[in-house]
Amino acid sequence: TMTRTSAHRLSEFFVGLLFGWGLMISGMTDPGKVLGFLDLAGAWDPSLAFVMGGGVLVGLVGFALAKKRTTSFLGSAMHLPTSRDIGRRLVLGSLTFGAGWGLAGFCPGPGIVAMGAGESKATLFVVAMIAGMWAFELLNRKPKATAATDAGV
């Protein structure tokens, strides 16, 4: 019989596969299409607005259903976000994300899918994204407390 961990991994694989397939079909992995959507002053391509609108609708339905549950469909605990704070870090992170999306034409999910499809620009994007995440972790690392500090000395 399949263990709980195997069932989780299998469901994660199929959800990721479905997500990646949807990104490819919708054109989200094509930086030209994404940049065309962001070019409001030029030859604007509004088609990705429908993709994003569909994603928002699915998210709204998904969160509405999740709020009514105490466990996931596979029996794990539900961990839904509770914070509604809009702080400096969220705003700066959002601006950085938007600038990167506008410059590269990729955001994380589509970048990884395009890299898997052999797109060299996506590989460069993913490497830069990982470097940025690594730099963030280094800059936000809390200093290790010493034994004297822990003892209140």
mmCIF file of N, CA and C in Angstrom, residues 9-25 29 109 112-113:
data_model
loop_
_atom_site.group_PDB
_atom_site.id
_atom_site.type_symbol
_atom_site.label_atom_id
_atom_site.label_comp_id
_atom_site.label_asym_id
_atom_site.label_seq_id
_atom_site.Cartn_x
_atom_site.Cartn_y
_atom_site.Cartn_z
ATOM 1 N N ARG A 9 3.812 13.090 -2.109
ATOM 2 C CA ARG A 9 4.777 13.356 -3.187
ATOM 3 C C ARG A 9 4.127 13.181 -4.555
ATOM 4 N N LEU A 10 3.316 12.166 -4.705
ATOM 5 C CA LEU A 10 2.634 11.923 -5.966
ATOM 6 C C LEU A 10 1.657 13.061 -6.285
ATOM 7 N N SER A 11 0.907 13.508 -5.281
ATOM 8 C CA SER A 11 -0.027 14.611 -5.520
ATOM 9 C C SER A 11 0.733 15.896 -5.819
ATOM 10 N N GLU A 12 1.853 16.139 -5.122
ATOM 11 C CA GLU A 12 2.676 17.321 -5.400
ATOM 12 C C GLU A 12 3.194 17.291 -6.835
ATOM 13 N N PHE A 13 3.624 16.123 -7.278
ATOM 14 C CA PHE A 13 4.121 15.984 -8.637
ATOM 15 C C PHE A 13 3.030 16.332 -9.652
ATOM 16 N N PHE A 14 1.832 15.781 -9.472
ATOM 17 C CA PHE A 14 0.759 16.017 -10.439
ATOM 18 C C PHE A 14 0.227 17.447 -10.392
ATOM 19 N N VAL A 15 0.184 18.051 -9.210
ATOM 20 C CA VAL A 15 -0.230 19.456 -9.122
ATOM 21 C C VAL A 15 0.810 20.337 -9.815
ATOM 22 N N GLY A 16 2.100 20.069 -9.584
ATOM 23 C CA GLY A 16 3.164 20.819 -10.256
ATOM 24 C C GLY A 16 3.129 20.642 -11.766
ATOM 25 N N LEU A 17 2.859 19.418 -12.209
ATOM 26 C CA LEU A 17 2.755 19.129 -13.634
ATOM 27 C C LEU A 17 1.589 19.906 -14.251
ATOM 28 N N LEU A 18 0.455 19.904 -13.576
ATOM 29 C CA LEU A 18 -0.718 20.644 -14.052
ATOM 30 C C LEU A 18 -0.428 22.141 -14.101
ATOM 31 N N PHE A 19 0.229 22.659 -13.055
ATOM 32 C CA PHE A 19 0.582 24.076 -13.005
ATOM 33 C C PHE A 19 1.518 24.444 -14.156
ATOM 34 N N GLY A 20 2.569 23.660 -14.353
ATOM 35 C CA GLY A 20 3.513 23.921 -15.435
ATOM 36 C C GLY A 20 2.855 23.841 -16.804
ATOM 37 N N TRP A 21 1.990 22.867 -16.974
ATOM 38 C CA TRP A 21 1.265 22.707 -18.243
ATOM 39 C C TRP A 21 0.385 23.928 -18.493
ATOM 40 N N GLY A 22 -0.298 24.384 -17.456
ATOM 41 C CA GLY A 22 -1.141 25.577 -17.582
ATOM 42 C C GLY A 22 -0.332 26.818 -17.929
ATOM 43 N N LEU A 23 0.855 26.956 -17.323
ATOM 44 C CA LEU A 23 1.712 28.101 -17.634
ATOM 45 C C LEU A 23 2.160 28.078 -19.090
ATOM 46 N N MET A 24 2.480 26.890 -19.594
ATOM 47 C CA MET A 24 2.926 26.783 -20.988
ATOM 48 C C MET A 24 1.778 27.081 -21.948
ATOM 49 N N ILE A 25 0.620 26.508 -21.697
ATOM 50 C CA ILE A 25 -0.530 26.712 -22.589
ATOM 51 C C ILE A 25 -0.979 28.180 -22.599
ATOM 52 N N THR A 29 5.064 31.384 -20.064
ATOM 53 C CA THR A 29 6.490 31.044 -20.161
ATOM 54 C C THR A 29 7.165 31.738 -21.340
ATOM 55 N N GLY A 109 7.631 30.804 -11.241
ATOM 56 C CA GLY A 109 7.041 29.579 -11.799
ATOM 57 C C GLY A 109 7.286 29.421 -13.286
ATOM 58 N N ILE A 112 10.995 28.703 -14.144
ATOM 59 C CA ILE A 112 11.434 27.325 -13.919
ATOM 60 C C ILE A 112 10.898 26.404 -15.012
ATOM 61 N N VAL A 113 9.632 26.608 -15.406
ATOM 62 C CA VAL A 113 9.047 25.789 -16.481
ATOM 63 C C VAL A 113 9.794 26.022 -17.793
#
